[in-house]
mmCIF file of N, CA and C in Angstrom:
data_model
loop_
_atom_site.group_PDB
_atom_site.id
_atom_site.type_symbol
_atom_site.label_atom_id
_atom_site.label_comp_id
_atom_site.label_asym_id
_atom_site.label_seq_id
_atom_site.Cartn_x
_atom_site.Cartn_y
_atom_site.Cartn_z
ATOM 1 N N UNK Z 1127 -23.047 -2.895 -80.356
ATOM 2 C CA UNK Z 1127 -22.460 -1.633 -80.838
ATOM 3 C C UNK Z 1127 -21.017 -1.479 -80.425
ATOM 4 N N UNK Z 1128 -19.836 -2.284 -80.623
ATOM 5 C CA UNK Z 1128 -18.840 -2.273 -79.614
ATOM 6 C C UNK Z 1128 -18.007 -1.555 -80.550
ATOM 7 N N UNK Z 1129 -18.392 -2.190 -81.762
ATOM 8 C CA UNK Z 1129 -17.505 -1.072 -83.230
ATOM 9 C C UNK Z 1129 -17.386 -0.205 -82.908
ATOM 10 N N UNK Z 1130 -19.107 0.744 -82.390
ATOM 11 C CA UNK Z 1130 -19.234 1.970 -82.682
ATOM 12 C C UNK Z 1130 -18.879 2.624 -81.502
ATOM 13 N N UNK Z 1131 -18.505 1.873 -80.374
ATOM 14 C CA UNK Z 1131 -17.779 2.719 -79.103
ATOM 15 C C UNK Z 1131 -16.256 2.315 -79.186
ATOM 16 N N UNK Z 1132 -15.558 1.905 -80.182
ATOM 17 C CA UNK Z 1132 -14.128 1.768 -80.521
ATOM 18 C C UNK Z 1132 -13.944 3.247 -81.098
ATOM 19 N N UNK Z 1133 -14.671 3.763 -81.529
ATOM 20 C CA UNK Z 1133 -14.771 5.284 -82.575
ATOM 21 C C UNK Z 1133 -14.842 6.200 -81.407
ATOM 22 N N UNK Z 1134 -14.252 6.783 -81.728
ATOM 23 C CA UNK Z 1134 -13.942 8.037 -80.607
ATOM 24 C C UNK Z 1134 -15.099 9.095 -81.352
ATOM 25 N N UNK Z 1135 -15.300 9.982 -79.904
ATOM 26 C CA UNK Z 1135 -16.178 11.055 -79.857
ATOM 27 C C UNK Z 1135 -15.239 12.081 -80.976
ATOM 28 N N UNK Z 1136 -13.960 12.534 -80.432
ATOM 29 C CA UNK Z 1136 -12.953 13.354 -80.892
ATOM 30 C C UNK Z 1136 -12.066 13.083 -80.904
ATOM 31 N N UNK Z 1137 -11.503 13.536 -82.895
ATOM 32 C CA UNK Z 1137 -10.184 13.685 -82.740
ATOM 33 C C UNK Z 1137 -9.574 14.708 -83.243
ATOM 34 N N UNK Z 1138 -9.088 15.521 -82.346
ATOM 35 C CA UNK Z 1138 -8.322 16.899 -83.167
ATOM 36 C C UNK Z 1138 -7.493 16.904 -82.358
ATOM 37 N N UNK Z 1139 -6.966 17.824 -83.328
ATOM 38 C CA UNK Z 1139 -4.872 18.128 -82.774
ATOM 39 C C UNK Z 1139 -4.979 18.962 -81.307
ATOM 40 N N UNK Z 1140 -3.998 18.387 -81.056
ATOM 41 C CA UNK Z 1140 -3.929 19.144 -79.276
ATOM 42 C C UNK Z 1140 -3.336 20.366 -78.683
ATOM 43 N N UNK Z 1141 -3.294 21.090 -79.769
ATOM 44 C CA UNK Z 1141 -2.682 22.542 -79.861
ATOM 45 C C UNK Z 1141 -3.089 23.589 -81.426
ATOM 46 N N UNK Z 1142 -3.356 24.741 -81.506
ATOM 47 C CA UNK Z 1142 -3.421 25.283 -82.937
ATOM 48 C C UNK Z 1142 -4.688 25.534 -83.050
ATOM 49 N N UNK Z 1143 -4.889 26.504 -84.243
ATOM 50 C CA UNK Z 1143 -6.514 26.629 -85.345
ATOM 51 C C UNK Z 1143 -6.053 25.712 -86.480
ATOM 52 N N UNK Z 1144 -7.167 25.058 -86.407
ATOM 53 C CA UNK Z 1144 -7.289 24.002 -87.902
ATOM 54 C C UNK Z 1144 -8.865 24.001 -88.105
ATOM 55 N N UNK Z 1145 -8.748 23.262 -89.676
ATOM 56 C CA UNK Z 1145 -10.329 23.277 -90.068
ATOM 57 C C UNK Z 1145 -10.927 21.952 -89.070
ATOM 58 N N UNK Z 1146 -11.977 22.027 -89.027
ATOM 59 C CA UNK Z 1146 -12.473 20.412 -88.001
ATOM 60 C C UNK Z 1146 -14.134 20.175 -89.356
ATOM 61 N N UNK Z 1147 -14.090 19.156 -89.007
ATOM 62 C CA UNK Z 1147 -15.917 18.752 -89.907
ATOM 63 C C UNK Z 1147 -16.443 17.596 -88.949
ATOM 64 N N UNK Z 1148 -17.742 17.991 -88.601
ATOM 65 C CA UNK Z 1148 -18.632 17.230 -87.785
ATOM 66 C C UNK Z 1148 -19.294 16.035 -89.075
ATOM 67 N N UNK Z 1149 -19.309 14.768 -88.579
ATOM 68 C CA UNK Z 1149 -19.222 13.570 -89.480
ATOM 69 C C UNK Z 1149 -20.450 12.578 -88.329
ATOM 70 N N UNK Z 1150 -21.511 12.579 -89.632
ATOM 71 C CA UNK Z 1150 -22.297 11.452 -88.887
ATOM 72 C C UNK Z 1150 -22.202 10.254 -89.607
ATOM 73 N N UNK Z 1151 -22.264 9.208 -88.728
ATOM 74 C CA UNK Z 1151 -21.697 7.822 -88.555
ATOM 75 C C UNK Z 1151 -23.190 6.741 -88.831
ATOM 76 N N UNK Z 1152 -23.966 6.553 -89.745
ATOM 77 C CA UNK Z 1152 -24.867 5.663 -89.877
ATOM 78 C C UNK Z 1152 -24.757 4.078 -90.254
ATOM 79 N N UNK Z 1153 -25.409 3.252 -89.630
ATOM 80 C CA UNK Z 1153 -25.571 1.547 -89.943
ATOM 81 C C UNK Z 1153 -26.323 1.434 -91.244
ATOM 82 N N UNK Z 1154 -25.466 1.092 -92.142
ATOM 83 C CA UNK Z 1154 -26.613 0.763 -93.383
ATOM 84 C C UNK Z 1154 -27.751 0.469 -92.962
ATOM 85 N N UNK Z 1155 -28.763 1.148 -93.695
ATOM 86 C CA UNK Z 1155 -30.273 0.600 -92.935
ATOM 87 C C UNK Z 1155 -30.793 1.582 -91.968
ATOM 88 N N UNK Z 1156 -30.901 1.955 -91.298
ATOM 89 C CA UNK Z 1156 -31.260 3.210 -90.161
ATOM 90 C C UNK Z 1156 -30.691 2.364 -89.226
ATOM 91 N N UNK Z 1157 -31.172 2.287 -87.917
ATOM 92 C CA UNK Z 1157 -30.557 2.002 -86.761
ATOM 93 C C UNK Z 1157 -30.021 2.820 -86.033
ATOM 94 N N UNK Z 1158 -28.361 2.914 -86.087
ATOM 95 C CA UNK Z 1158 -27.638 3.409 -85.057
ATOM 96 C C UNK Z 1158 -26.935 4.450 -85.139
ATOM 97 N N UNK Z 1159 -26.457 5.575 -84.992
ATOM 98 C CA UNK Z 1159 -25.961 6.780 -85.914
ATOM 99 C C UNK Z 1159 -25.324 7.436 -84.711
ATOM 100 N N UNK Z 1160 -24.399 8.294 -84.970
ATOM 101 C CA UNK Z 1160 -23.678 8.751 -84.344
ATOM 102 C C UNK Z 1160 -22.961 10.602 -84.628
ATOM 103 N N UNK Z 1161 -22.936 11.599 -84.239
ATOM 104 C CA UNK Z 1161 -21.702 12.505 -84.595
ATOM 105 C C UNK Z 1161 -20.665 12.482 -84.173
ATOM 106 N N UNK Z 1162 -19.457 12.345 -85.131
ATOM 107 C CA UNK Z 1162 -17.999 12.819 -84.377
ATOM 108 C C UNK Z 1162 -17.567 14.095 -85.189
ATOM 109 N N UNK Z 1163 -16.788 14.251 -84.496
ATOM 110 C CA UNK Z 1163 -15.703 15.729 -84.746
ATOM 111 C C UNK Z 1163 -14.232 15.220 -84.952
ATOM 112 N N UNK Z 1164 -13.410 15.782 -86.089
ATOM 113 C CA UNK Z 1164 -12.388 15.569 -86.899
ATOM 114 C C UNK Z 1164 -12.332 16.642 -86.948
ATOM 115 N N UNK Z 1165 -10.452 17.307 -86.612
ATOM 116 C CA UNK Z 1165 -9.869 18.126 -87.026
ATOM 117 C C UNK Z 1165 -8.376 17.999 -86.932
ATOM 118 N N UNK Z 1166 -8.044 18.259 -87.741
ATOM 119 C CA UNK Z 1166 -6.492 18.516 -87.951
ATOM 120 C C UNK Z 1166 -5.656 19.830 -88.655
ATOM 121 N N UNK Z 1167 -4.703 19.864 -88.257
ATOM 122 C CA UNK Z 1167 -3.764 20.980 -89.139
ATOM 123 C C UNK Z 1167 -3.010 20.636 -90.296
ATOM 124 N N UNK Z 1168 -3.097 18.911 -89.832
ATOM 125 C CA UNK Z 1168 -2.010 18.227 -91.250
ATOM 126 C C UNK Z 1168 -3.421 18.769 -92.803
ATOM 127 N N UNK Z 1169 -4.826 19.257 -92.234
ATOM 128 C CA UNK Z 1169 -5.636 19.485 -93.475
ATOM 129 C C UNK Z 1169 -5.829 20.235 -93.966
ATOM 130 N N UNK Z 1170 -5.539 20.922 -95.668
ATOM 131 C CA UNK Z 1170 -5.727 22.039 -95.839
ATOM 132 C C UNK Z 1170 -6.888 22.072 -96.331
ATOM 133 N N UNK Z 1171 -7.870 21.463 -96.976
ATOM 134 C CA UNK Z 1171 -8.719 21.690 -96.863
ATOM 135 C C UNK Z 1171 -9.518 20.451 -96.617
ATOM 136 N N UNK Z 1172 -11.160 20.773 -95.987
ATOM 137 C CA UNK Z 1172 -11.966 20.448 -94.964
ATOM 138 C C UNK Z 1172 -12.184 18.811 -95.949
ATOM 139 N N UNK Z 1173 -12.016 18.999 -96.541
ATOM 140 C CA UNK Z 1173 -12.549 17.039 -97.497
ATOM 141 C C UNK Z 1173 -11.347 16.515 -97.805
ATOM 142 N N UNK Z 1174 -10.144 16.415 -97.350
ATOM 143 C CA UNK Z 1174 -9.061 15.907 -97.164
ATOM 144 C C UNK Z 1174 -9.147 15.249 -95.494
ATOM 145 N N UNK Z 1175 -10.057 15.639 -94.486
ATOM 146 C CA UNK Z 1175 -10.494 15.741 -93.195
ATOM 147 C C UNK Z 1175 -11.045 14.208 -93.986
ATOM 148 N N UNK Z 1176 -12.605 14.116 -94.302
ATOM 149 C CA UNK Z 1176 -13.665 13.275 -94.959
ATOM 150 C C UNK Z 1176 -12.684 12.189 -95.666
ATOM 151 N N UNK Z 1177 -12.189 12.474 -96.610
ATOM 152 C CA UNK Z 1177 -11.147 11.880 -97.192
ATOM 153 C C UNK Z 1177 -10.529 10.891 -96.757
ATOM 154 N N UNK Z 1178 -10.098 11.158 -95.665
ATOM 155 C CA UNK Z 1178 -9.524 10.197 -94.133
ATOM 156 C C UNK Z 1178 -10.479 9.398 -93.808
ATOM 157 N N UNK Z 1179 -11.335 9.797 -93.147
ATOM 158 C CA UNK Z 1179 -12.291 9.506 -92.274
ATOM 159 C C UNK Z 1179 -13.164 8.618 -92.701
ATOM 160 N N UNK Z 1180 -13.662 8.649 -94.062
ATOM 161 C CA UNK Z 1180 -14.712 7.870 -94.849
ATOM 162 C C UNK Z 1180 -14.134 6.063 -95.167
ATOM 163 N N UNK Z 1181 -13.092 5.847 -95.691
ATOM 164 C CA UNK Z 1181 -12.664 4.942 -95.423
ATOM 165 C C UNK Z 1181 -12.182 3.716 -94.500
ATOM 166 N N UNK Z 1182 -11.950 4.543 -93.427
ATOM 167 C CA UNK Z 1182 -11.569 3.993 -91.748
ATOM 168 C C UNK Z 1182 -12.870 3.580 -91.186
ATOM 169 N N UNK Z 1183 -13.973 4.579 -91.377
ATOM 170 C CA UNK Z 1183 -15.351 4.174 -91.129
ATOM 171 C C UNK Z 1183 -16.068 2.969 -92.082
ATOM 172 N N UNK Z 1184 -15.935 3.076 -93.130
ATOM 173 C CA UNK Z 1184 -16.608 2.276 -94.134
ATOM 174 C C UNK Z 1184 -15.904 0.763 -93.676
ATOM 175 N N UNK Z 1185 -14.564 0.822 -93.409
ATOM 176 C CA UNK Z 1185 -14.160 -0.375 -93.134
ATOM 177 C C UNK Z 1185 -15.036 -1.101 -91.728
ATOM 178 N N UNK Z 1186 -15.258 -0.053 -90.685
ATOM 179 C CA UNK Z 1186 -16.339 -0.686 -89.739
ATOM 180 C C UNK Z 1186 -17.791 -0.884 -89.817
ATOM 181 N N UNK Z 1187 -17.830 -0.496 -91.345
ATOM 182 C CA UNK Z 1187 -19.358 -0.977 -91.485
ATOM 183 C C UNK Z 1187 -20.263 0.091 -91.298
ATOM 184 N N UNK Z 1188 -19.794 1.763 -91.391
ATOM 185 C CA UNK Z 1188 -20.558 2.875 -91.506
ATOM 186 C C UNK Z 1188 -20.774 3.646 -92.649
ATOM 187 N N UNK Z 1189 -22.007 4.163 -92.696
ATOM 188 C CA UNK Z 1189 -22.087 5.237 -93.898
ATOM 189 C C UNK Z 1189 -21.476 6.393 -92.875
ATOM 190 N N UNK Z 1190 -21.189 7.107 -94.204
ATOM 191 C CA UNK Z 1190 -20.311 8.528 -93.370
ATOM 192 C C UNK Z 1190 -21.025 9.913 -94.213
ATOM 193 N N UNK Z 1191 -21.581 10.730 -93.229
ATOM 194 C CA UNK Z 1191 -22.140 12.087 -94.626
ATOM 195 C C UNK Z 1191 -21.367 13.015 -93.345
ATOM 196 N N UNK Z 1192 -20.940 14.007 -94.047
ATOM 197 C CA UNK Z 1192 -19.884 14.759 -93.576
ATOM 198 C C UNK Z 1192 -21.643 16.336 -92.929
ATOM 199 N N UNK Z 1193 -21.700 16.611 -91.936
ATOM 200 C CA UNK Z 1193 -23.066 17.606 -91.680
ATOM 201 C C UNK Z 1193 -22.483 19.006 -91.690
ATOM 202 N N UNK Z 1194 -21.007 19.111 -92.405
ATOM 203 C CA UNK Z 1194 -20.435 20.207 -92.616
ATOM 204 C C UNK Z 1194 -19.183 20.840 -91.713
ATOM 205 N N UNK Z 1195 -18.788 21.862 -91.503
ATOM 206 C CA UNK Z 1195 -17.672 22.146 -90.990
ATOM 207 C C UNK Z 1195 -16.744 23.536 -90.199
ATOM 208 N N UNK Z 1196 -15.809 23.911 -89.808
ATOM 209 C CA UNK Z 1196 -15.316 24.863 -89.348
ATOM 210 C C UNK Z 1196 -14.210 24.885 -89.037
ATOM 211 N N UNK Z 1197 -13.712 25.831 -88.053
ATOM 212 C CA UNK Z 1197 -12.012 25.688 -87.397
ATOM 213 C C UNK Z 1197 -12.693 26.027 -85.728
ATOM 214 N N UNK Z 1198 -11.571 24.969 -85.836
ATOM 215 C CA UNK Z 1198 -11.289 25.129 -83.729
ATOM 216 C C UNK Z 1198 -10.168 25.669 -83.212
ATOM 217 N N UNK Z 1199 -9.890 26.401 -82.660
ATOM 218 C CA UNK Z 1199 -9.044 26.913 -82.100
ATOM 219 C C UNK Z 1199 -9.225 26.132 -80.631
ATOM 220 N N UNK Z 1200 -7.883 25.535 -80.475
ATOM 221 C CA UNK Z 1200 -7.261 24.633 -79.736
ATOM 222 C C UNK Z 1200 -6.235 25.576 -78.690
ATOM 223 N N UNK Z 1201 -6.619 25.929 -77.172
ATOM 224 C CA UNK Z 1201 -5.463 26.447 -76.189
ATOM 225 C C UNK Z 1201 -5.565 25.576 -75.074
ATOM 226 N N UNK Z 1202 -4.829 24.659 -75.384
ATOM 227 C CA UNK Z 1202 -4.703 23.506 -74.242
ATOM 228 C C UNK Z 1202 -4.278 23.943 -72.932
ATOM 229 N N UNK Z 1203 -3.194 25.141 -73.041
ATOM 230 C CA UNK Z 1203 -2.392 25.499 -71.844
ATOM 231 C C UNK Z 1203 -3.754 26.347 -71.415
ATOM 232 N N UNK Z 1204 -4.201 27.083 -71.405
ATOM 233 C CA UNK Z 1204 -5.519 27.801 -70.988
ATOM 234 C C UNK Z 1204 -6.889 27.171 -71.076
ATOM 235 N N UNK Z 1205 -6.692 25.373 -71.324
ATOM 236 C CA UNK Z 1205 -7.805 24.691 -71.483
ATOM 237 C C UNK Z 1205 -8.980 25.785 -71.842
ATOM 238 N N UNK Z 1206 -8.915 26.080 -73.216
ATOM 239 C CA UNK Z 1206 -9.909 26.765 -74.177
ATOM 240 C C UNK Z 1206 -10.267 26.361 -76.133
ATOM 241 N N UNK Z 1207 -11.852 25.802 -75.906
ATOM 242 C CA UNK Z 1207 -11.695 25.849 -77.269
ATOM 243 C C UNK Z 1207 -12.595 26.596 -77.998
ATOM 244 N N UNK Z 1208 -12.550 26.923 -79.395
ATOM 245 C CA UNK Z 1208 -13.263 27.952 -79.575
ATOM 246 C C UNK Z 1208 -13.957 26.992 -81.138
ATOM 247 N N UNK Z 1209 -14.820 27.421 -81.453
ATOM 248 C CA UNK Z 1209 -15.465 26.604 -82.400
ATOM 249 C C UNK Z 1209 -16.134 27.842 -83.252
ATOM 250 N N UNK Z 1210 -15.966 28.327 -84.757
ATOM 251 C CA UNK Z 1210 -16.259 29.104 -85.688
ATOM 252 C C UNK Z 1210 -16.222 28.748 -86.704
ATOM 253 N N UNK Z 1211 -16.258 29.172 -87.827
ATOM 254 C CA UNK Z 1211 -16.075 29.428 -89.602
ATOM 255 C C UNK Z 1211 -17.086 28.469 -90.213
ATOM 256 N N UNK Z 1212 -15.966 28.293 -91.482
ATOM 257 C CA UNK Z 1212 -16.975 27.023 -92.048
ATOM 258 C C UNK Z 1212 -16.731 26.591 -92.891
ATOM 259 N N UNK Z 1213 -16.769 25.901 -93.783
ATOM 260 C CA UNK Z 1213 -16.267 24.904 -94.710
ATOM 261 C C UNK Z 1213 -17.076 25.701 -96.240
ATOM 262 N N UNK Z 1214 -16.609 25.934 -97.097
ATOM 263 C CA UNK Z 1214 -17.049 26.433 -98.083
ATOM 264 C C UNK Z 1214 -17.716 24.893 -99.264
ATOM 265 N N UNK Z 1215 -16.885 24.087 -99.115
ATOM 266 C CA UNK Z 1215 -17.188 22.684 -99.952
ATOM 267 C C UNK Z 1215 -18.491 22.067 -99.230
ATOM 268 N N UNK Z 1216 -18.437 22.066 -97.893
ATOM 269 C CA UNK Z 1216 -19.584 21.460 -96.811
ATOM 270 C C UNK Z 1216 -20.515 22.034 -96.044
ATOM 271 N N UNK Z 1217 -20.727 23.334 -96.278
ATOM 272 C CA UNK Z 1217 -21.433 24.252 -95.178
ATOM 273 C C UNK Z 1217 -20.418 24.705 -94.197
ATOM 274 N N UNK Z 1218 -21.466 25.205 -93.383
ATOM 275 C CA UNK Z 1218 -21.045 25.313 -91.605
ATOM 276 C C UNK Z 1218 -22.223 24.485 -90.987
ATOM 277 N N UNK Z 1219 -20.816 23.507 -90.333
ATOM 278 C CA UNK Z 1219 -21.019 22.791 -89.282
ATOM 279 C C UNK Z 1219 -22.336 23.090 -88.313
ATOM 280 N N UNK Z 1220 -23.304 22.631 -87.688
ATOM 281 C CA UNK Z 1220 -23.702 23.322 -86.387
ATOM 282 C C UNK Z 1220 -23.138 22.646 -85.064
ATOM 283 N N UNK Z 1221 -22.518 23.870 -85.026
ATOM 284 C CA UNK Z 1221 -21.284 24.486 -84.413
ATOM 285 C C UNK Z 1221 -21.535 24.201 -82.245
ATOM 286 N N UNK Z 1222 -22.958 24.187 -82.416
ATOM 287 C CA UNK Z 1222 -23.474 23.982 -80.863
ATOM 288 C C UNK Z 1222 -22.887 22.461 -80.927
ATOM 289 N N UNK Z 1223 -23.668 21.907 -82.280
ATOM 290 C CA UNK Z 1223 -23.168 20.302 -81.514
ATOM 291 C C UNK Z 1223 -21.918 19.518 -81.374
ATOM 292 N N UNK Z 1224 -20.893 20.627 -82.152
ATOM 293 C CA UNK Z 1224 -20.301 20.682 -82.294
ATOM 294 C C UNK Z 1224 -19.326 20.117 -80.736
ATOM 295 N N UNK Z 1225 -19.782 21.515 -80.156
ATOM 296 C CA UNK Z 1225 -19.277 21.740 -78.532
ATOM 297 C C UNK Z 1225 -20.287 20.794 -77.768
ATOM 298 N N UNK Z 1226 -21.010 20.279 -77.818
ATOM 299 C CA UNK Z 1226 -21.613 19.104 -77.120
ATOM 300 C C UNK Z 1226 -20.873 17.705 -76.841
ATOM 301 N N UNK Z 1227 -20.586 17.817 -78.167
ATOM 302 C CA UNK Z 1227 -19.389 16.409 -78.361
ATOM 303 C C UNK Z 1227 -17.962 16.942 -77.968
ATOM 304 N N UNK Z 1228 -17.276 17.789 -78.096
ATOM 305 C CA UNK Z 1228 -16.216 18.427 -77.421
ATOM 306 C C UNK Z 1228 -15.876 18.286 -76.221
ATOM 307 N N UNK Z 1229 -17.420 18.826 -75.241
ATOM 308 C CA UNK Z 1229 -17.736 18.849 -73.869
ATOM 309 C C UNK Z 1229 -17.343 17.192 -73.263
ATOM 310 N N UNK Z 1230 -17.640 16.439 -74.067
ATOM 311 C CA UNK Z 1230 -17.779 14.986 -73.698
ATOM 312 C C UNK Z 1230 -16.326 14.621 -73.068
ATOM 313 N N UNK Z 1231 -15.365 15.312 -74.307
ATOM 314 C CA UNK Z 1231 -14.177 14.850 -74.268
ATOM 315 C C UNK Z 1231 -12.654 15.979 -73.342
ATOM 316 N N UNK Z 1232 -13.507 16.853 -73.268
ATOM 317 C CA UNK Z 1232 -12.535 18.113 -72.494
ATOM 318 C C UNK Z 1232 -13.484 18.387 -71.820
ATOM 319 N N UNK Z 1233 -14.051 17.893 -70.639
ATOM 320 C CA UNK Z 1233 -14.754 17.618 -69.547
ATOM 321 C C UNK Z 1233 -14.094 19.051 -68.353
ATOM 322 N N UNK Z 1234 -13.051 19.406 -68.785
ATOM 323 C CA UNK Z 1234 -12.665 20.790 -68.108
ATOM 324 C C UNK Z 1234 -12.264 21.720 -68.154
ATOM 325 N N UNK Z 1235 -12.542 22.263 -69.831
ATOM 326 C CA UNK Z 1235 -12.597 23.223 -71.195
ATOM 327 C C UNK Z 1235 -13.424 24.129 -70.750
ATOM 328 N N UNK Z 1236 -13.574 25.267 -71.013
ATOM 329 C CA UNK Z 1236 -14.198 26.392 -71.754
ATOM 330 C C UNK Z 1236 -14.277 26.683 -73.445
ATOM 331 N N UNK Z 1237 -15.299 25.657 -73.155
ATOM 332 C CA UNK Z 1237 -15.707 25.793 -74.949
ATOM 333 C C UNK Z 1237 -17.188 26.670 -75.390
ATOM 334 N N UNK Z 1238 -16.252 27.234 -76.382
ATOM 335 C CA UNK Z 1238 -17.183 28.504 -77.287
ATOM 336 C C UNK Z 1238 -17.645 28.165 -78.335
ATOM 337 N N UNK Z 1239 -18.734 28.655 -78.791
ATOM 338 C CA UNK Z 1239 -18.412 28.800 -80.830
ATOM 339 C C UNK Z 1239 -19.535 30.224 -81.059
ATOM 340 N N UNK Z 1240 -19.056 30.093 -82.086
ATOM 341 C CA UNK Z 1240 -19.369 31.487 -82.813
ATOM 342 C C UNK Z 1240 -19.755 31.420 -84.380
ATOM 343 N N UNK Z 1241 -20.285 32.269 -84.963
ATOM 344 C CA UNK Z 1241 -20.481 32.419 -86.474
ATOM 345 C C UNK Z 1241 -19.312 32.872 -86.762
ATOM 346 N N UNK Z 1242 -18.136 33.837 -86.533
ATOM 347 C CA UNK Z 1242 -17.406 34.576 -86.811
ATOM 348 C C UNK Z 1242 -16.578 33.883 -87.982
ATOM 349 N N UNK Z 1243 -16.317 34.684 -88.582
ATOM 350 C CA UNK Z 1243 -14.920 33.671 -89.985
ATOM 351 C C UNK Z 1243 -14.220 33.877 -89.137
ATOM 352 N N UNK Z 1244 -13.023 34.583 -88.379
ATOM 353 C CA UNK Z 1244 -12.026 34.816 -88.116
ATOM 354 C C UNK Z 1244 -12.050 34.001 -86.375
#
């Protein structure tokens, strides 16, 4: 599995609210599967995120189904993230596992999420 630990847990921008979409990572065939989290501000909307992402993966040999989406609010200086909304094209994200995989990677965050749109 060395592919699949070259793939980062997270990648979102390191400051700002942007949309993010939680993306599971499958081995043709069942096997080995994975969630990551993608977010950016360069995205205006949430399948321009997928868009990216599906290709970069496919090249390592993954299926990619996008399990839907939201915005993170990113306060690095107050190490805080906040996890809400939702993707109108993809659902809403679930948003817990969101912050599970988050947790992994900001190991000294105060991370939230919420239903809230705003």
């Amino acid at each position: 599995g060395s592919a699949m630990a070259a793939v980062r847990d997270v990648e979102i921008d390191p400051e700002g609210t942007f949309k993010y979409i939680l993306v599971r990572l499958q081995r043709p065939g069942g096997g080995e599967q994975r969630d990551i989290v993608r977010g950016t501000k360069a995205a205006e909307f949430h399948n321009h995120i997928f868009e990216k992402v599906n290709p970069e993966m496919e090249k390592l040999g993954y299926a990619c189904k996008c399990l839907g989406g939201g915005k993170i609010e990113h306060n690095s200086k107050n190490k805080k993230i906040r996890v809400f909304g939702l993707s109108t094209g993809y659902g809403k994200a679930d948003h817990s596992v969101t912050v599970e995989i988050l947790k992994k990677e900001y190991t000294d965050y105060e991370i939230t999420w919420s239903d809230d749109k705003k």
